[in-house]
Every structure is written in structure tokens, then in C-alpha cells.
mmCIF file of C-alpha atoms in Angstrom:
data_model
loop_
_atom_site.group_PDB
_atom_site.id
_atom_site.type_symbol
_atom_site.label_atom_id
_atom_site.label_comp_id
_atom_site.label_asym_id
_atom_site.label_seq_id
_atom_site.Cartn_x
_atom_site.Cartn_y
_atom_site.Cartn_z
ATOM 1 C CA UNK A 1 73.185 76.983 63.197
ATOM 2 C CA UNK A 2 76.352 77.988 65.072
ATOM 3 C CA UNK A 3 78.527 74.886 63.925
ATOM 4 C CA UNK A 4 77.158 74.260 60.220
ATOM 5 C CA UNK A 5 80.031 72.101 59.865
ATOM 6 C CA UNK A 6 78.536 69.412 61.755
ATOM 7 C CA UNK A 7 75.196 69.192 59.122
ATOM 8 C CA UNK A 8 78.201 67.788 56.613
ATOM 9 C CA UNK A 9 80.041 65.046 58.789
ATOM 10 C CA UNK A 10 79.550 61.970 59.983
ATOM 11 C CA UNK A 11 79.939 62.362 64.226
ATOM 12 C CA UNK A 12 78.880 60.197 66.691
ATOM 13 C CA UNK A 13 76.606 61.695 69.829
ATOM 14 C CA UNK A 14 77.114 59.240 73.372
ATOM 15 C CA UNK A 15 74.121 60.426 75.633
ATOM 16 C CA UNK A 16 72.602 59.596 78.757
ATOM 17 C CA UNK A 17 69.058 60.624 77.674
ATOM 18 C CA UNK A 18 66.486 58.662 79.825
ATOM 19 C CA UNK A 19 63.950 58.824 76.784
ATOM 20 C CA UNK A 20 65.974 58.923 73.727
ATOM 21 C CA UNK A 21 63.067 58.181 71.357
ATOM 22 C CA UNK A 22 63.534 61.921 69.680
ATOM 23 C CA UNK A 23 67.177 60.886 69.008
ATOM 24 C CA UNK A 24 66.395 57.169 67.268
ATOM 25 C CA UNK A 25 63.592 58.748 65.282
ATOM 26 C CA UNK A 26 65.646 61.434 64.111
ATOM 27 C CA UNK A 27 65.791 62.028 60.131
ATOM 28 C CA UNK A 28 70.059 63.051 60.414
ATOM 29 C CA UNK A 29 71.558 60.347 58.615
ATOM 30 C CA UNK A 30 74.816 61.255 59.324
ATOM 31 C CA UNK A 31 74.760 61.385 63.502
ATOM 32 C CA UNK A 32 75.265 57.511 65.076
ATOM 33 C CA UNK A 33 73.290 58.089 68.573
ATOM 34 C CA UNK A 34 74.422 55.801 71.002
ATOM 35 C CA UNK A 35 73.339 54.861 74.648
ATOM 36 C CA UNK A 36 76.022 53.490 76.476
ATOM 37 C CA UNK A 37 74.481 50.735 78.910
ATOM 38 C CA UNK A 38 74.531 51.299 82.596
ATOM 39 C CA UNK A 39 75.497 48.618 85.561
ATOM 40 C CA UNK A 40 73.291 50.052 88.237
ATOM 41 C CA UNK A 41 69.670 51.603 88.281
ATOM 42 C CA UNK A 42 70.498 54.833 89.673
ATOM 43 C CA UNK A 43 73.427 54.877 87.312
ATOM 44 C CA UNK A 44 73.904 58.010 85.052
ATOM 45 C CA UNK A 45 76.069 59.023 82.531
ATOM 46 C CA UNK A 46 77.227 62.533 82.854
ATOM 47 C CA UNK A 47 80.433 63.004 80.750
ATOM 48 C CA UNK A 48 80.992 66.021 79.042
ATOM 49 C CA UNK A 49 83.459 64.823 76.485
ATOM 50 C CA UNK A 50 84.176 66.360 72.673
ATOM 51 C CA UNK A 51 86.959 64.243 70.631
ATOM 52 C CA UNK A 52 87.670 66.299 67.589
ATOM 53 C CA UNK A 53 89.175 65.139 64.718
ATOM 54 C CA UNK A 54 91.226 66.813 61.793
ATOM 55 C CA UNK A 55 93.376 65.492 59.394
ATOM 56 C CA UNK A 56 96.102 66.229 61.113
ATOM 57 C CA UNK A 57 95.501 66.288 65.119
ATOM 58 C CA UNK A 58 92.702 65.210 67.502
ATOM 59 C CA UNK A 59 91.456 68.276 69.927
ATOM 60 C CA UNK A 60 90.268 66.905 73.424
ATOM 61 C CA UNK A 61 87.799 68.970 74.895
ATOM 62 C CA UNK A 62 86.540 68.310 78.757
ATOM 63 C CA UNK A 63 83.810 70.906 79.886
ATOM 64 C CA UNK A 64 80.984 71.473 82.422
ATOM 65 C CA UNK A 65 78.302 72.278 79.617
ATOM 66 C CA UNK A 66 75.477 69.909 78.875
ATOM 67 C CA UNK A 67 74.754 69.692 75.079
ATOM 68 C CA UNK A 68 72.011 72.448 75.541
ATOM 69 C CA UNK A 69 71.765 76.159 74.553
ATOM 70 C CA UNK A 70 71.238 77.491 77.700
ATOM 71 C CA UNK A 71 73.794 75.886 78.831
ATOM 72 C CA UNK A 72 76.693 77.477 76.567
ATOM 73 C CA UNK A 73 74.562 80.893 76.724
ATOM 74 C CA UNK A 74 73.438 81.689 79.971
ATOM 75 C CA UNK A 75 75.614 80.248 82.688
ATOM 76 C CA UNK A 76 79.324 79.714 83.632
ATOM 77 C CA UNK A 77 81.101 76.629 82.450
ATOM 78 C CA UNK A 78 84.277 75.625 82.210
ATOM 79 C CA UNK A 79 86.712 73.968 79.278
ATOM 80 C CA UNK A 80 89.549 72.723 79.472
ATOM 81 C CA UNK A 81 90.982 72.286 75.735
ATOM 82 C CA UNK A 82 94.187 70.711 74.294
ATOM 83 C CA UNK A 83 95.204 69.731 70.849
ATOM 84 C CA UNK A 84 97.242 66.250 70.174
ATOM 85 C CA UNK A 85 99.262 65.868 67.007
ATOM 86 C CA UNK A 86 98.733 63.018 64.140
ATOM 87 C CA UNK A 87 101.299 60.285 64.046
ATOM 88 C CA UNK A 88 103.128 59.687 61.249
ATOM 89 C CA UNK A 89 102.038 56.120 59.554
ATOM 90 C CA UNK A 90 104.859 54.794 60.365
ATOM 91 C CA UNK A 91 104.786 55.224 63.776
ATOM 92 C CA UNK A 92 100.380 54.819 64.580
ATOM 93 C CA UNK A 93 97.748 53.364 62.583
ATOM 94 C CA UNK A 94 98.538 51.679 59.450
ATOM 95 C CA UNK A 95 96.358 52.687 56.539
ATOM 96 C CA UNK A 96 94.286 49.692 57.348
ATOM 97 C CA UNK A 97 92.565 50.593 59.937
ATOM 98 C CA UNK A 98 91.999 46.658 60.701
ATOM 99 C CA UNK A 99 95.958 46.560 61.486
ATOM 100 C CA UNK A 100 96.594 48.886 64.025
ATOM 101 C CA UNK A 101 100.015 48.684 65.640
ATOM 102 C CA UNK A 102 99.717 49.313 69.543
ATOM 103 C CA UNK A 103 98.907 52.645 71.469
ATOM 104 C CA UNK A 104 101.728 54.039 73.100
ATOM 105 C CA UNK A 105 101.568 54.254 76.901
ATOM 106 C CA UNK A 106 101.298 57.443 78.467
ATOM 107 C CA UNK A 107 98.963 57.859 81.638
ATOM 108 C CA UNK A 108 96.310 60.409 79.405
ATOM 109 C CA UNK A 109 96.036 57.686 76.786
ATOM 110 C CA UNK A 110 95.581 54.700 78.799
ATOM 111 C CA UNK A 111 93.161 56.652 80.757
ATOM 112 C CA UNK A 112 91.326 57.939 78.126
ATOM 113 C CA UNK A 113 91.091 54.021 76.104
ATOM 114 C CA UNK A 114 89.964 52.341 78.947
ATOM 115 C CA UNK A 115 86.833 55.060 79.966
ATOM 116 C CA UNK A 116 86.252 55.012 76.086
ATOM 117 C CA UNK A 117 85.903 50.941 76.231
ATOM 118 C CA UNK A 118 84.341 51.296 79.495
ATOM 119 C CA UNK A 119 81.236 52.481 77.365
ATOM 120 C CA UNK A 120 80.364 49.683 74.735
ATOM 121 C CA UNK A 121 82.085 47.315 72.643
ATOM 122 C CA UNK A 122 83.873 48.622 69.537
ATOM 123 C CA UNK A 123 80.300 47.867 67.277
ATOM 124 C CA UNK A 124 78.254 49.376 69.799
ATOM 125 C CA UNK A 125 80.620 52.667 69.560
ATOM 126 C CA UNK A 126 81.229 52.326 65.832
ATOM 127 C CA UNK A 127 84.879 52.433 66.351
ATOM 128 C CA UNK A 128 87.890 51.038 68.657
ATOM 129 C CA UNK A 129 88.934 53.168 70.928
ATOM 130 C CA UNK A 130 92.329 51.807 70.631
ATOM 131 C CA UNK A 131 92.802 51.999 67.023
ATOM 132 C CA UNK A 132 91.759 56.148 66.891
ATOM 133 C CA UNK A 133 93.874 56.805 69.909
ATOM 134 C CA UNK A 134 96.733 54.671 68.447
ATOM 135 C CA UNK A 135 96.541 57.309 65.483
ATOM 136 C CA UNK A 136 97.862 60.729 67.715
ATOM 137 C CA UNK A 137 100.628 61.112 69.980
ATOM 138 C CA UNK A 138 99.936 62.010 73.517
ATOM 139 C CA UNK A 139 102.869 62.825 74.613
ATOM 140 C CA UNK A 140 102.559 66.212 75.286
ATOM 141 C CA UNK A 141 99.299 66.158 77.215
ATOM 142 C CA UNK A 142 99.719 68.501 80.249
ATOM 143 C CA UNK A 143 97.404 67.378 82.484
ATOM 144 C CA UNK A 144 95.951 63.468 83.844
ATOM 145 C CA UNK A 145 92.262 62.269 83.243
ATOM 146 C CA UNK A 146 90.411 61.263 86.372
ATOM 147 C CA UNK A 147 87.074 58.742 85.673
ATOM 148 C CA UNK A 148 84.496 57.285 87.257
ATOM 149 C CA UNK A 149 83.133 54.206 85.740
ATOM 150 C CA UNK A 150 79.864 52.856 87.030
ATOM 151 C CA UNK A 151 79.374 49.832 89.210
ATOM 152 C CA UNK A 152 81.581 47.703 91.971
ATOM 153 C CA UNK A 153 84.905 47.721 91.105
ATOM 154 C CA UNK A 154 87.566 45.322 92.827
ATOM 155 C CA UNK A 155 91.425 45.927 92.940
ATOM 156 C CA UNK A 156 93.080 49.182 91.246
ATOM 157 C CA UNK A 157 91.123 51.291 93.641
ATOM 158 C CA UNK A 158 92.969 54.411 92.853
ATOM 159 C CA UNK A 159 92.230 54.366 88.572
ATOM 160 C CA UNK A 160 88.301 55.843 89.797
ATOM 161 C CA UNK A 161 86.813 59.042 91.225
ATOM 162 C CA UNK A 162 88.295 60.326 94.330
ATOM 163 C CA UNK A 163 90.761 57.689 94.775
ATOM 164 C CA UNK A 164 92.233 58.817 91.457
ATOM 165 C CA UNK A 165 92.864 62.555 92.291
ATOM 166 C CA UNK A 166 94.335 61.427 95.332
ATOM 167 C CA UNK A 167 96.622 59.477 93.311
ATOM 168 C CA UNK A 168 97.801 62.227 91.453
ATOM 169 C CA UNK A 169 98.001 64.676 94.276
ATOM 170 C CA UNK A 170 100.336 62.349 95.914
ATOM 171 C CA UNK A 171 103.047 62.496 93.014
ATOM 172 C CA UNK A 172 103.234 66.179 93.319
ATOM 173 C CA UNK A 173 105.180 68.232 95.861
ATOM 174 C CA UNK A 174 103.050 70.954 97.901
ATOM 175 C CA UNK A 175 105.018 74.012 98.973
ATOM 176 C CA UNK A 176 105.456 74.609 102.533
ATOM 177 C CA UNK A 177 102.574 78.218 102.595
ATOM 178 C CA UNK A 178 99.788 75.664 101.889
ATOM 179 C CA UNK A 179 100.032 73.532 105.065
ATOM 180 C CA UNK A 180 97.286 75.466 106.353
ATOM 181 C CA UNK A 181 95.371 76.007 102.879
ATOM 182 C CA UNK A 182 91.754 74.809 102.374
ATOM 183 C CA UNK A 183 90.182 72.641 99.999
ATOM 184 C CA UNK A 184 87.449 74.990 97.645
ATOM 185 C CA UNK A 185 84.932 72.944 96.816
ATOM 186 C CA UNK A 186 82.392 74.706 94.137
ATOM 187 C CA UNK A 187 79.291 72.734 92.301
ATOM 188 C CA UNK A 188 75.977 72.947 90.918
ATOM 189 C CA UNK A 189 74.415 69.831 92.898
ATOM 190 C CA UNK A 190 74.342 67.941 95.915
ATOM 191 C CA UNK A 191 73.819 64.699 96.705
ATOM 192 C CA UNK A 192 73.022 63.396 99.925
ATOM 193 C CA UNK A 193 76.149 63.299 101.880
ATOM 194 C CA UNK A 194 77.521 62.828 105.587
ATOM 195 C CA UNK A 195 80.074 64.202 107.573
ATOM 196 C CA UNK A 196 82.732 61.718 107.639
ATOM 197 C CA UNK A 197 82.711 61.660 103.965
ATOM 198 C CA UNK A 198 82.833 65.145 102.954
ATOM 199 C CA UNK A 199 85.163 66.381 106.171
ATOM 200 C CA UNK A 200 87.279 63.135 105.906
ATOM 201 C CA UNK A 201 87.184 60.894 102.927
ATOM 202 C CA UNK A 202 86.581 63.288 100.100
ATOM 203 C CA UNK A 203 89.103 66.154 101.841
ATOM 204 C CA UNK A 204 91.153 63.786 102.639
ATOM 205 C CA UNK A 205 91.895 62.544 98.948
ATOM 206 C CA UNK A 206 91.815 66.691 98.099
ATOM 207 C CA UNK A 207 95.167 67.324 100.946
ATOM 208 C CA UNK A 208 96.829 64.630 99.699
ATOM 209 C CA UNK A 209 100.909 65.605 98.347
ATOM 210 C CA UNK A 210 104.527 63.469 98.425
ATOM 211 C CA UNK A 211 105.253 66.520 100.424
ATOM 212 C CA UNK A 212 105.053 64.436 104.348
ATOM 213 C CA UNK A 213 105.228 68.222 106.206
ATOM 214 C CA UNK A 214 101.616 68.936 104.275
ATOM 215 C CA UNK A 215 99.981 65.745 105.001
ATOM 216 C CA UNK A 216 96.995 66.899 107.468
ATOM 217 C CA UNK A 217 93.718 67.065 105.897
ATOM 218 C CA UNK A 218 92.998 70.540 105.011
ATOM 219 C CA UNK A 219 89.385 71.867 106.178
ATOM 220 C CA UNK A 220 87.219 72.227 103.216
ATOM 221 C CA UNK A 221 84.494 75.221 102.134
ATOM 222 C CA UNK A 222 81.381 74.491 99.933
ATOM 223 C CA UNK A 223 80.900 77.510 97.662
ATOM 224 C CA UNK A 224 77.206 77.682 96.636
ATOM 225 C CA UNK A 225 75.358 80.861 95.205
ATOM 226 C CA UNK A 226 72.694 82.383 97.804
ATOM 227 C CA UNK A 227 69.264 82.649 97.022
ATOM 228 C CA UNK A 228 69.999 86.699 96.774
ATOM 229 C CA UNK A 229 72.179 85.787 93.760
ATOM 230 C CA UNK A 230 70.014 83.700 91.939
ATOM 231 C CA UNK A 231 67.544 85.951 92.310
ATOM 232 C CA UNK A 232 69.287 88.694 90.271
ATOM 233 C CA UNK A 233 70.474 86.275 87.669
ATOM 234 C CA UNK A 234 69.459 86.911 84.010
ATOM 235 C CA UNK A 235 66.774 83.707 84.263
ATOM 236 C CA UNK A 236 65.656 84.801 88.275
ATOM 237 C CA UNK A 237 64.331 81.925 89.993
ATOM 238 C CA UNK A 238 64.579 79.775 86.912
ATOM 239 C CA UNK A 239 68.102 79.724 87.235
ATOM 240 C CA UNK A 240 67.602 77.589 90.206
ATOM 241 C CA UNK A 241 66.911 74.653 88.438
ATOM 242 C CA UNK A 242 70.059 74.270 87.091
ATOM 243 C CA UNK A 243 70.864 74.106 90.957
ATOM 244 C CA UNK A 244 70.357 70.968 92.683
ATOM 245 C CA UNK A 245 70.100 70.396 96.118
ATOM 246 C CA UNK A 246 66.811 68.639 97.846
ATOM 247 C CA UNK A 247 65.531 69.738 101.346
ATOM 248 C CA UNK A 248 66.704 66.355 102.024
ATOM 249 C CA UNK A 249 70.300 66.854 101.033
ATOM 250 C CA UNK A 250 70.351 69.837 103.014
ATOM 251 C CA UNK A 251 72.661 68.405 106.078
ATOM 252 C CA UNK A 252 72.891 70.255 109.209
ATOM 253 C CA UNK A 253 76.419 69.750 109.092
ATOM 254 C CA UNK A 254 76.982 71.265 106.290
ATOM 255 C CA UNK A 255 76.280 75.175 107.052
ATOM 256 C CA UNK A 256 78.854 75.840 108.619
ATOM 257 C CA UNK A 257 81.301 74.430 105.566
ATOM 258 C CA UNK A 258 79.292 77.007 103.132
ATOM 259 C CA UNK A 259 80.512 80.313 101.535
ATOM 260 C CA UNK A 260 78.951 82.610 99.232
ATOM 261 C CA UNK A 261 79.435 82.242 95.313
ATOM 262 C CA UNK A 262 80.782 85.795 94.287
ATOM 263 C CA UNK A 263 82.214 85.877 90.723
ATOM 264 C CA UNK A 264 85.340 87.666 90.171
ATOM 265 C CA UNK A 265 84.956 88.346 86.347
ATOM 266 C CA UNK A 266 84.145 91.573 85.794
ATOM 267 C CA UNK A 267 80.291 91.058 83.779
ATOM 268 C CA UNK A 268 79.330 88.395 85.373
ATOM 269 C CA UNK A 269 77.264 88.987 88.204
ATOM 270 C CA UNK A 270 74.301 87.510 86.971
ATOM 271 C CA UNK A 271 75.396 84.341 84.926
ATOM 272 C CA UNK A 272 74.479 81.395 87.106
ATOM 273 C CA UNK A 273 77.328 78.902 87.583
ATOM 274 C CA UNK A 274 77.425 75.310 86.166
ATOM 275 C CA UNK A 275 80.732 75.027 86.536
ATOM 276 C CA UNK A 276 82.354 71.977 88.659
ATOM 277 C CA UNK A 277 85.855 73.184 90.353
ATOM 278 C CA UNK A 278 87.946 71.642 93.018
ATOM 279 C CA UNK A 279 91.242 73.670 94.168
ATOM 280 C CA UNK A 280 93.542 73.733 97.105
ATOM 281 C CA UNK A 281 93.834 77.840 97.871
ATOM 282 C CA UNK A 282 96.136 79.679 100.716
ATOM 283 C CA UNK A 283 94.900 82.858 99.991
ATOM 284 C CA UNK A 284 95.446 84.448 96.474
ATOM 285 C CA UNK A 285 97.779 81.173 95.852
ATOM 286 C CA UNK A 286 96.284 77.570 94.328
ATOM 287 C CA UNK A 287 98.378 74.441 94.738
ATOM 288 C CA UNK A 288 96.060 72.926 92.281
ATOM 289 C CA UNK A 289 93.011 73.241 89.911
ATOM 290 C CA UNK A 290 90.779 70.194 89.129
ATOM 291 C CA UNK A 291 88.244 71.788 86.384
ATOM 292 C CA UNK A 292 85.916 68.457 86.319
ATOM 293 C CA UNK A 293 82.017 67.519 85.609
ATOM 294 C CA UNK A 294 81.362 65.627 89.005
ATOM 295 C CA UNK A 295 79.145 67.302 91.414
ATOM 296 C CA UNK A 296 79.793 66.371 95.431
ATOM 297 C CA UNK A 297 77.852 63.328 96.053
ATOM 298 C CA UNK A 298 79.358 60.213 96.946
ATOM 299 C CA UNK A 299 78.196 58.786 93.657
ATOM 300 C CA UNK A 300 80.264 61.068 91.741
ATOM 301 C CA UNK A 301 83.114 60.370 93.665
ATOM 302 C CA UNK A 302 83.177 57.354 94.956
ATOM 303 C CA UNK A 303 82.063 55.371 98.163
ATOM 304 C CA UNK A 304 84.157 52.105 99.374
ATOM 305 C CA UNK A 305 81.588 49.552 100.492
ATOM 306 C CA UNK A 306 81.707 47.256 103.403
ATOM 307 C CA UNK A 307 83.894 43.914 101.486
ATOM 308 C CA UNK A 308 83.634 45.837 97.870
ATOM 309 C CA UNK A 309 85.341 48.508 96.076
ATOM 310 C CA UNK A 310 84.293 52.319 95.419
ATOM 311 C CA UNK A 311 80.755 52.820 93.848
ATOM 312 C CA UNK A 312 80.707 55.674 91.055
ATOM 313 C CA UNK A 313 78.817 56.825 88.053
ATOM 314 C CA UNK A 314 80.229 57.795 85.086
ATOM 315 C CA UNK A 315 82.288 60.865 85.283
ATOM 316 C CA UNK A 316 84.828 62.224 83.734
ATOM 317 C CA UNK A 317 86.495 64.698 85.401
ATOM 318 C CA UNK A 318 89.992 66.421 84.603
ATOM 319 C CA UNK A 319 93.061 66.620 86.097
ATOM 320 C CA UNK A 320 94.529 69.105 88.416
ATOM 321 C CA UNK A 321 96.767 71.190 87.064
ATOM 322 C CA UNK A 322 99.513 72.172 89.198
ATOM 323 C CA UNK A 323 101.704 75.612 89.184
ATOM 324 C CA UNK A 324 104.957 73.399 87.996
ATOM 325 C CA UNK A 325 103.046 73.753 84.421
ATOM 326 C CA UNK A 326 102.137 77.393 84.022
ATOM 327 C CA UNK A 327 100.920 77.444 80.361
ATOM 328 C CA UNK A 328 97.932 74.698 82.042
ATOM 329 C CA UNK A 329 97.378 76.420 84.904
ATOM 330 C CA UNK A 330 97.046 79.917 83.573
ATOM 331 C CA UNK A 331 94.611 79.206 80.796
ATOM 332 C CA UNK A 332 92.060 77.752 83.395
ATOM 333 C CA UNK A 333 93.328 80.292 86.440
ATOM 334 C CA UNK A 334 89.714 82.453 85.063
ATOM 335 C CA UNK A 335 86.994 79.989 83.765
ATOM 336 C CA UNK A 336 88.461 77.083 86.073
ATOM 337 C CA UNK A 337 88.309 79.343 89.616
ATOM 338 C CA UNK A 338 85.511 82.299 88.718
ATOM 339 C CA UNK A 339 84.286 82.566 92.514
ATOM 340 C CA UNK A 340 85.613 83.540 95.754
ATOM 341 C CA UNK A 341 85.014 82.037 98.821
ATOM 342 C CA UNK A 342 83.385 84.505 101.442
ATOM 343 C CA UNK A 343 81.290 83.733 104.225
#
């Protein structure tokens, strides 16, 4: 009802639905439902991912949301949106689609062809990942895609999860006021973690800068709504379940890394958050903004193993956008940070 448009197009709908039974048996003739395969067990696939396409541009969309009502209703997400041009003919796709000339190489277009093949073969998507990138220029994309691919991975350690942002982070300068910022770290689930991970591993990959003066790893704050605030949100209690953290996952370490959730948006006092944001903060300043759909668990993010490579589901986070590109870092400065970190 909100987007009729979608009742009159063909689209295709990647989910991670454990019983997808409703979706196969559905009577919508013009929705291809597909399942992407996982390598591991435990394996989920989380991506919140929209590719758009008009006649003339493709319109990435990256957000926090789950494909559910409640969801884009009743609590805080986060988008980050940006629209890509249409090559001329000449330059992309020829009109046979079966001839494409190659994709041009920029760092969001590589990144974004190899999660996209990552997930099936070109039958199994119903199209070549490839061959619709190859169509749009990329050029202008203003900030870098960070994924997490499931399964053991060997060599190019630094293309997945953690590794990745800490890749990125060390291509940027860091101005001299944040040697002594902090790492915000703000979710909607917890995995089971462990000190040297979270205060070492993970922050470690979050301080990371070409700048050698800023090099120490910052200390990092967990911002997680109280039980007081989810109380007085619009669902009470209910909220809660959108909130994930097991008894179990509930580290004794960890209290003393948490601060309060506190929304700074005027009106939103009782939306519960859903949003996923990372950012390196010296007070009213942020170095960076990583507006992504991981959650802090070491699945998420990645784990090296003992003689393997780093273990992750499939996430696809965003980059973070740094204050060199103000148009980026503006337009996500409110739904990418909506929380301050208080004890």
C-alpha cells in the first residue's frame, strides 16, 4: 500500500527467512524470491540492501530497517542513500545485455560486484552482477562499502568486516584533538563477546588513521537504552524484543564500557533504536561515521582463527564518512549519530 509501484514491476527480494515457505507459495508473479545459500550453520544473512533502478540512474540504498512495518514505523533506523548516473552505451552495457564491456574499477563498485556474486551464481540471482553494475558510473560515490561474507576466508584479510574499516581508517588523516577521542559504539544486539576482542581487536580496527601521532587505541563506550527507556517507549516492554542481548552475553566486563541511550532529536524519546552506528567522537566533534547493519558480536565483525582467516556472516555495512566530505557527513550527522553517550 505505501509503494504501489512495486505491485507493477518485476523486483527481485534476497532474504534470509529461516522458513520461507510463505514466500515460494506466494501468488505475486512478478517478485523472484531468492535464498542465498549459507557456508556455515549458524550463518545468517542480514543485509539491508535496496538497488533501485530507473531509466536513467541506479539509487543505492544501505539501511538498518528489516523489511517489516514496525520496523520503518516505530523505531530509529538509519539510511544512507546515494544516486549513481546511467552510462552512456557507448561507454557501459551494450544493448545486448549478453555483451557487456567491463565494469570500471572504482573501490564502491568492486566492492559492491563481488558481495553481489558472493550470494549465488548469476541464474540463481536472475542477473550478473557485473553486467547491471557495468551499466552506471560510480565514480562519484562518496563513501566505501565494508562486507562481511560468510565462512573461512584465506588471504585479503582486510576486504571483510572489521579488518575492512580498519583499512579505510588507515587512508585517512585524524586531526591532532582526537588523540584522546573514544570509539561510540551503539547497537541493537549482542553477541557473546570477550574482553580482548571488544577493548583490543574490534577498538583497535575503530583508532586506526595514517595519522602515526593518533595511533593508540582509543577506549570504547557501548551505548545501550536502559530498561527505564524501554519502558516508556511507544511498544513498552515489547520494544525489548527488538533488543537482543541474552543473560549469557551479559559480560561482567562489559558494565563498565556502557552508557545510556539518550536521543538528541527533539520527538523522539520514545522510538526504540534499531539503528547500528560506529563513530570516533572528542566531544561535540566526529572523526568519522560508520552508519552500518552489523551488531557487536564477533560474527558480525570478524574473528581470526588459530591457522585460518576472519569468520563473518553476511553483513553489509557502510562506510565511514569522514569530515573531508561534508555533503556525506552532514546528511547522516542526525539519523547516523541520534544518541549521546552519558553514563
Amino acid at each position: 500500500h505505501r509503494c504501489p509501484v512495486l505491485s507493477r514491476i518485476s523486483w527481485t527480494l534476497i532474504h534470509g527467512e529461516r522458513d520461507d515457505s510463505h514466500l515460494r507459495d506466494s501468488s505475486r508473479t512478478n517478485v523472484r524470491f531468492y535464498k542465498p545459500p549459507l557456508k556455515l550453520d549458524y550463518g545468517v544473512h542480514h543485509t539491508k540492501l535496496l538497488l533501485l533502478m530507473w531509466k536513467n540512474k541506479m539509487r543505492v540504498v544501505v539501511s538498518t530497517a528489516n523489511l517489516l512495518h514496525k520496523d520503518y514505523e516505530r523505531k530509529t533506523q538509519g539510511f544512507w542513500v546515494q544516486d549513481f548516473p546511467q552510462r552512456p552505451v557507448s561507454e557501459g552495457t551494450t544493448k545486448n545485455e549478453s555483451s557487456p564491456k567491463s565494469l570500471p574499477s572504482t573501490p564502491f563498485a568492486d566492492t559492491l560486484a563481488d558481495y553481489l556474486s558472493s550470494l549465488g551464481s548469476s541464474v540463481q540471482l536472475g542477473f550478473s552482477p557485473r553486467v547491471l553494475l557495468s551499466k552506471y558510473d560510480f565514480s562519484s560515490a562518496n563513501v566505501v562499502l565494508i562486507p562481511s561474507v560468510p565462512g573461512y576466508h584465506r588471504g585479503g584479510m582486510n576486504k571483510y568486516g572489521h579488518l575492512a574499516l580498519q583499512a579505510a581508517l588507515e587512508t585517512e588523516p585524524l586531526a591532532a584533538h582526537f588523540a584522546q577521542s573514544d570509539i561510540l559504539a551503539q547497537f541493537s544486539s549482542i553477541g557473546s563477546l570477550t574482553a580482548p576482542w571488544v577493548q583490543q581487536e574490534f577498538a583497535a580496527s575503530c583508532s586506526a588513521s595514517c595519522t602515526a601521532t593518533t595511533s593508540a587505541t582509543c577506549n570504547i563506550k557501548l551505548v545501550w537504552p536502559t530498561v527505564e527507556f524501554v519502558r516508556n517507549t511507544n511498544d513498552g516492554y515489547a520494544s525489548g524484543g527488538s533488543l537482543c542481548c541474552p543473560h549469557k552475553n551479559q559480560k561482567e566486563f562489559m558494565r563498565k564500557l556502557y552508557h545510556h541511550y539518550t536521543p538528541m532529536q527533539k520527538g523522539r524519546d520514545h522510538v526504540p533504536p534499531h539503528i547500528k552506528c560506529y563513530t570516533r567522537a572528542q566531544d561535540d566533534q566526529l572523526a568519522w561515521v560508520c552508519l552500518t547493519i552489523p551488531n557487536l558480536s564477533k560474527a558480525a565483525w570478524g574473528e581470526p582463527q588459530k591457522g585460518k582467516s576472519p569468520l563473518m556472516n553476511p553483513i553489509l555495512p557502510s562506510r565511514p564518512v569522514h569530515p573531508a566530505q561534508p555533503v556525506g557527513f552532514r546528511a547522516r550527522a542526525g539519523r547516523g549519530f541520534p544518541f549521546a553517550a552519558r553514563r
